[in-house]
XYZ file of C-alpha atoms in Angstrom:
407
model
C 4.910 -15.973 5.425
C 8.308 -14.388 4.814
C 10.205 -15.201 1.664
C 13.708 -16.572 1.813
C 15.686 -13.485 0.864
C 17.919 -13.870 -2.169
C 20.375 -11.304 -3.466
C 17.604 -9.862 -5.656
C 13.838 -10.183 -5.191
C 11.793 -10.180 -8.387
C 8.524 -8.282 -7.961
C 5.790 -8.289 -10.577
C 3.297 -5.386 -10.638
C -0.124 -6.018 -12.167
C -3.211 -3.812 -12.454
C -1.461 -1.224 -14.633
C -3.284 -0.248 -17.822
C -1.177 2.539 -19.336
C 0.858 5.521 -18.190
C -1.020 7.550 -20.796
C -3.092 8.219 -17.693
C -0.880 10.205 -15.366
C -2.871 8.706 -12.502
C -1.738 5.236 -13.534
C 1.798 6.565 -13.913
C 1.604 8.024 -10.409
C 0.634 4.633 -8.991
C 3.247 2.681 -10.926
C 6.077 5.100 -10.237
C 5.301 5.474 -6.541
C 5.174 1.703 -6.047
C 8.320 0.999 -8.061
C 10.279 3.687 -6.230
C 9.128 2.497 -2.817
C 10.174 -1.051 -3.673
C 13.633 0.209 -4.540
C 14.013 2.578 -1.591
C 16.333 0.069 0.053
C 17.585 -1.397 -3.243
C 17.848 -5.006 -4.228
C 14.441 -5.479 -5.877
C 13.954 -6.101 -9.573
C 10.570 -4.632 -10.530
C 8.652 -5.681 -13.641
C 5.502 -3.770 -14.612
C 2.806 -5.439 -16.712
C 1.181 -2.857 -18.975
C -0.703 -2.383 -22.241
C 1.746 0.271 -23.515
C 5.225 -1.031 -22.642
C 7.322 1.352 -24.761
C 5.533 4.467 -23.524
C 5.567 3.268 -19.925
C 9.253 2.349 -20.058
C 10.019 5.995 -20.747
C 7.647 7.245 -18.040
C 9.031 4.877 -15.408
C 12.696 5.060 -16.441
C 13.684 6.937 -13.239
C 12.569 3.930 -11.173
C 14.645 1.337 -13.014
C 11.529 -0.784 -13.548
C 11.210 -3.068 -16.560
C 7.957 -2.581 -18.505
C 6.573 -5.495 -20.524
C 3.352 -6.101 -22.419
C 0.849 -7.726 -20.080
C 0.470 -11.378 -21.164
C -2.482 -11.945 -18.814
C -4.701 -9.132 -20.130
C -4.581 -8.040 -23.782
C -6.684 -4.927 -24.363
C -8.085 -4.319 -27.831
C -7.978 -0.580 -27.106
C -4.181 -0.536 -27.104
C -3.411 -3.312 -29.610
C -1.369 -0.964 -31.785
C 0.872 -0.044 -28.832
C 2.027 -3.540 -27.876
C 3.599 -6.505 -29.721
C 1.250 -8.838 -31.569
C 1.545 -12.295 -29.988
C -0.103 -15.654 -30.571
C -1.891 -17.463 -27.709
C 1.063 -19.842 -27.458
C 3.518 -16.959 -27.205
C 1.432 -15.295 -24.490
C 1.305 -18.555 -22.530
C 5.053 -19.003 -22.782
C 5.687 -15.478 -21.545
C 3.308 -15.933 -18.637
C 5.162 -19.046 -17.541
C 8.550 -17.394 -17.895
C 7.536 -14.325 -15.906
C 6.072 -16.363 -13.061
C 9.058 -18.694 -12.941
C 11.224 -15.653 -12.139
C 8.802 -13.940 -9.705
C 9.034 -13.831 -5.903
C 6.014 -11.598 -5.247
C 3.058 -10.211 -7.229
C 1.636 -6.801 -6.286
C -1.729 -5.674 -7.644
C -2.523 -1.993 -7.858
C -4.987 -0.269 -10.150
C -7.023 1.738 -7.688
C -10.577 0.989 -8.768
C -10.231 -1.742 -11.406
C -12.186 -4.100 -9.163
C -15.666 -2.695 -9.595
C -18.418 -3.146 -12.147
C -17.846 0.364 -13.539
C -15.311 -0.698 -16.164
C -15.966 -4.408 -16.708
C -12.342 -5.490 -16.235
C -12.212 -6.734 -12.635
C -12.028 -10.470 -13.271
C -9.513 -10.271 -16.171
C -7.164 -8.298 -13.924
C -7.227 -11.124 -11.384
C -5.504 -13.513 -13.795
C -1.919 -12.731 -12.803
C -2.821 -13.063 -9.124
C -4.641 -16.369 -9.682
C -1.733 -17.788 -11.667
C 0.701 -16.739 -8.938
C -1.431 -18.239 -6.179
C -1.684 -21.520 -8.080
C 2.128 -21.621 -7.994
C 2.349 -20.613 -4.318
C 3.869 -17.241 -5.180
C 2.869 -14.663 -2.530
C 0.403 -12.009 -3.663
C -0.457 -8.533 -2.404
C -3.220 -6.048 -3.248
C -2.595 -2.487 -2.046
C -4.445 0.820 -2.072
C -7.617 -0.607 -3.563
C -11.117 0.764 -3.991
C -13.350 -2.286 -4.386
C -16.936 -2.643 -5.588
C -19.732 -2.413 -5.807
C -20.060 -5.498 -7.989
C -23.248 -5.890 -10.038
C -22.370 -9.453 -11.082
C -22.117 -11.955 -8.199
C -19.602 -13.949 -10.254
C -17.194 -10.990 -10.257
C -17.599 -10.607 -6.490
C -16.967 -14.318 -5.915
C -13.912 -14.308 -8.167
C -12.462 -11.295 -6.354
C -13.136 -12.787 -2.916
C -11.466 -16.068 -3.844
C -8.277 -14.197 -4.716
C -8.488 -11.781 -1.785
C -8.754 -14.602 0.726
C -5.412 -15.982 -0.472
C -3.527 -12.676 -0.522
C -0.717 -12.190 1.982
C -1.618 -8.500 2.293
C -4.779 -6.626 1.274
C -5.242 -2.903 1.861
C -7.935 -0.454 0.759
C -7.583 3.277 0.381
C -10.875 4.418 1.905
C -13.461 3.360 4.483
C -16.295 2.872 1.978
C -14.462 -0.056 0.406
C -13.528 -1.444 3.813
C -17.161 -1.371 4.877
C -18.320 -2.930 1.599
C -15.856 -5.810 1.833
C -16.558 -6.638 5.467
C -20.233 -5.735 5.685
C -21.517 -6.650 2.212
C -19.160 -9.310 0.854
C -18.419 -10.911 4.216
C -14.629 -10.718 4.021
C -13.228 -11.372 7.511
C -12.157 -8.070 9.022
C -8.649 -9.319 9.803
C -8.085 -9.950 6.081
C -8.251 -6.278 5.060
C -6.497 -3.149 6.329
C -7.385 0.503 5.860
C -4.481 2.283 4.207
C -4.199 5.050 1.608
C -3.363 5.491 -2.052
C 0.270 4.700 -2.978
C 0.245 7.760 -5.251
C 0.457 9.944 -2.132
C 4.134 8.936 -2.164
C 4.815 10.135 -5.730
C 7.805 12.506 -5.761
C 7.203 16.078 -6.904
C 9.057 17.500 -9.889
C 11.948 19.832 -9.220
C 11.316 23.553 -8.981
C 13.099 24.005 -12.285
C 10.756 21.575 -14.069
C 7.683 23.152 -12.477
C 8.812 26.608 -13.591
C 9.340 25.285 -17.117
C 5.852 23.755 -17.161
C 4.197 27.026 -16.095
C 6.346 29.320 -18.222
C 4.308 29.002 -21.483
C 1.312 30.363 -19.572
C 3.246 33.363 -18.318
C 3.094 32.043 -14.744
C 5.666 31.114 -12.119
C 5.318 28.860 -9.069
C 5.181 32.007 -6.938
C 2.060 33.308 -8.705
C -1.417 32.619 -7.344
C -3.603 30.401 -9.515
C -6.316 27.769 -9.336
C -6.079 24.407 -11.077
C -9.034 22.716 -12.758
C -8.460 19.138 -13.929
C -11.251 18.076 -16.332
C -11.951 14.489 -17.387
C -12.783 13.783 -21.015
C -13.829 10.247 -20.064
C -16.165 10.967 -17.157
C -19.251 11.255 -19.356
C -18.910 7.612 -20.438
C -19.541 6.431 -16.875
C -22.085 8.972 -15.666
C -24.761 9.325 -18.373
C -23.861 13.008 -18.712
C -24.004 14.613 -22.148
C -20.584 15.791 -23.393
C -21.660 19.265 -24.515
C -23.461 19.970 -21.236
C -20.439 18.772 -19.309
C -18.052 21.026 -21.238
C -20.425 23.972 -20.806
C -20.618 23.461 -17.050
C -16.821 23.272 -16.739
C -16.473 26.444 -18.804
C -18.948 28.252 -16.542
C -17.001 27.042 -13.525
C -13.684 28.293 -14.929
C -15.092 31.720 -15.797
C -16.774 32.046 -12.415
C -13.559 31.133 -10.597
C -11.636 33.833 -12.456
C -14.268 36.492 -11.829
C -14.950 35.638 -8.197
C -11.602 34.448 -6.890
C -9.590 36.941 -8.979
C -7.031 34.329 -10.037
C -6.160 32.654 -13.340
C -7.392 29.115 -13.881
C -4.884 26.547 -15.145
C -6.521 23.592 -16.890
C -4.609 20.393 -16.092
C -5.084 17.580 -18.662
C -4.040 14.664 -16.453
C -4.733 11.946 -19.030
C -2.994 12.012 -22.431
C -4.882 9.097 -23.940
C -4.322 7.864 -27.491
C -8.085 7.222 -27.529
C -9.934 10.497 -28.090
C -12.821 9.608 -25.779
C -10.446 9.723 -22.790
C -7.927 12.410 -23.790
C -8.188 15.328 -21.368
C -6.158 17.585 -23.659
C -9.151 17.767 -26.015
C -11.525 18.894 -23.276
C -9.021 21.332 -21.746
C -8.524 23.039 -25.121
C -12.299 23.161 -25.630
C -12.848 24.838 -22.260
C -10.071 27.390 -22.801
C -11.472 28.333 -26.212
C -15.069 28.539 -24.991
C -14.113 30.673 -21.971
C -12.746 33.322 -24.305
C -10.628 34.964 -21.636
C -6.833 34.891 -21.271
C -7.025 33.949 -17.592
C -8.351 30.463 -18.473
C -5.389 28.522 -19.874
C -4.700 24.896 -20.748
C -1.345 23.605 -19.544
C 0.588 22.531 -22.676
C 3.297 19.965 -23.256
C 3.956 16.301 -22.576
C 4.295 16.409 -18.814
C 4.853 13.552 -16.376
C 2.777 12.757 -13.311
C 5.498 14.367 -11.175
C 5.470 17.467 -13.403
C 1.737 17.831 -12.913
C 2.173 17.332 -9.178
C 4.691 20.175 -9.215
C 2.148 22.494 -10.825
C -0.662 21.336 -8.530
C 1.539 21.728 -5.452
C 1.739 25.509 -5.954
C -1.979 26.106 -6.588
C -4.231 27.939 -4.151
C -7.034 25.453 -4.815
C -7.560 22.424 -7.067
C -10.913 21.291 -8.447
C -10.554 17.931 -10.143
C -12.517 15.335 -12.078
C -9.428 13.107 -12.060
C -8.800 11.443 -8.708
C -5.022 11.342 -9.034
C -4.823 15.019 -9.942
C -6.623 15.647 -6.660
C -4.170 13.333 -4.886
C -1.258 15.227 -6.448
C -2.581 18.340 -4.728
C -3.626 16.741 -1.444
C -0.284 14.982 -1.003
C 1.370 18.395 -1.354
C -0.853 19.951 1.295
C -2.946 21.848 -1.275
C -6.735 21.815 -0.805
C -8.550 19.830 -3.485
C -12.204 19.166 -4.089
C -13.579 16.640 -6.546
C -16.285 16.420 -9.164
C -16.811 12.677 -9.418
C -18.966 9.853 -10.685
C -18.279 7.078 -8.169
C -17.747 6.478 -4.468
C -13.968 6.382 -4.918
C -13.873 10.184 -5.156
C -15.767 11.097 -2.017
C -14.274 8.069 -0.236
C -10.636 9.003 -0.838
C -11.175 12.696 -0.158
C -13.253 12.021 2.955
C -10.519 9.705 4.241
C -7.877 12.351 3.574
C -9.644 15.254 5.266
C -11.137 13.217 8.108
C -14.440 13.410 9.933
C -14.261 17.138 10.715
C -14.911 18.053 7.056
C -18.360 17.501 5.538
C -18.172 15.340 2.407
C -20.518 17.759 0.618
C -17.881 20.470 1.062
C -15.223 18.521 -0.829
C -17.163 16.527 -3.420
C -19.843 17.183 -6.039
C -21.499 14.486 -8.097
C -20.889 15.194 -11.781
C -24.559 14.719 -12.636
C -25.606 17.396 -10.146
C -22.720 19.609 -11.281
C -23.981 19.584 -14.859
C -27.686 19.892 -14.105
C -27.833 22.228 -11.094
C -26.320 25.701 -11.431
C -26.219 26.136 -7.655
C -23.486 23.476 -7.459
C -21.095 25.754 -9.364
C -22.021 28.663 -7.123
C -21.275 26.542 -4.069
C -17.904 25.373 -5.412
C -16.845 28.910 -6.249
C -18.232 30.847 -3.300
C -18.429 28.441 -0.367
C -15.158 26.507 -0.609
C -12.998 27.415 2.384
C -9.561 26.808 0.901
C -7.721 28.120 3.956
C -9.709 25.892 6.300
C -9.140 22.830 4.127
C -5.423 23.595 3.957
C -5.247 23.768 7.750
C -7.042 20.430 8.059
C -4.644 18.855 5.573
C -1.659 19.962 7.632
C -3.039 17.935 10.530
C -4.181 14.882 8.560
C -1.470 14.444 5.949
C 1.164 12.815 8.205
C -1.312 10.017 9.021
C -2.270 9.485 5.366
C 1.383 9.355 4.277
C 2.282 6.978 7.087
C -0.504 4.610 6.066
C 0.851 4.494 2.504
C 4.404 3.891 3.717
C 3.101 1.189 6.037
C 2.066 -0.952 3.076
C 5.645 -1.036 1.851
C 7.034 -1.773 5.287
C 4.825 -4.880 5.288
C 5.862 -5.771 1.741
C 9.521 -5.480 2.708
C 8.722 -7.813 5.578
C 7.314 -10.347 3.113
C 10.462 -10.024 1.028
C 12.612 -10.544 4.090
C 14.202 -7.096 3.854
């Protein structure tokens, strides 16, 4: 189906929680900018933190509004208080003005976070009104509750375009959930298309640490929230990351820049707290936490000049990978090894680019392997070969969306 093209197409983006997470910002900004590459689209982003996100996404021209389909208690203080009737009225008004609904969110549709079915509401409402719907760059499953799987499948089967960002999700959908293979395409993460900050902004971000983009350094992106989803004790996790940072400095002879990729108003998910803790515990000037309120593009600028990135945040890793910088992940779910394995391709062993966070904390040999056995030069060479394909897959999603919009 191709929409009858009007002077302006109104596109609604759902699946956004908050740009407090620079990974969420990277997704939202990349999508909004791609939709406006050829101009003529009015983009509205549904979010839990509309004022904050409006500032983060200002360069895209997108309008940010409080999500009337999902109201999170975690961010109640950062959005208008509305009655059920007011929320219903806003939902109807938004849909009446919408030509296409795009769902992002990366890995919302899994049992890890318990929010999969609520984040289908905007898509369901659009489909009930015969408004075309799209889901792009997804990691899906596994679902523990069959009801969540059935709800997701019902929506997926009515989408005009469905893409996943790694083969594990593709295999799960086709092999486990029985989604017809022609209904889903293998693509990549839209955040690969996030623009990098200017050289001037990157220099300004590094300057408080006494570094320049021309200096050699390693980036370590810790996740304050990872322990909530991995049954890992916080103190043990922080200790392991501190040991890793110290070992990197001593073995690789480079400073380690700690990259707090999530600036969450909720302390349990604020990476700035953990980064400061690691820097203090390391007790050496070469382990430094990157300060300031930086954007996703700013962080990508810093990551793009690193020799190596080790990340517990997927989108910090993507910021490096999309810049051709080797990144390895410490993760808690299949999305990490899936996305990295897809990026590097079959010639790189998954064990060389991913460590499970539980093993990382409990087994000292994992740190030794990360520090001593990582072949940064080899990974960089592989990225040079693979990156054009990964970028083209991401751009391909938007070529198909423009086709739906009649562009």
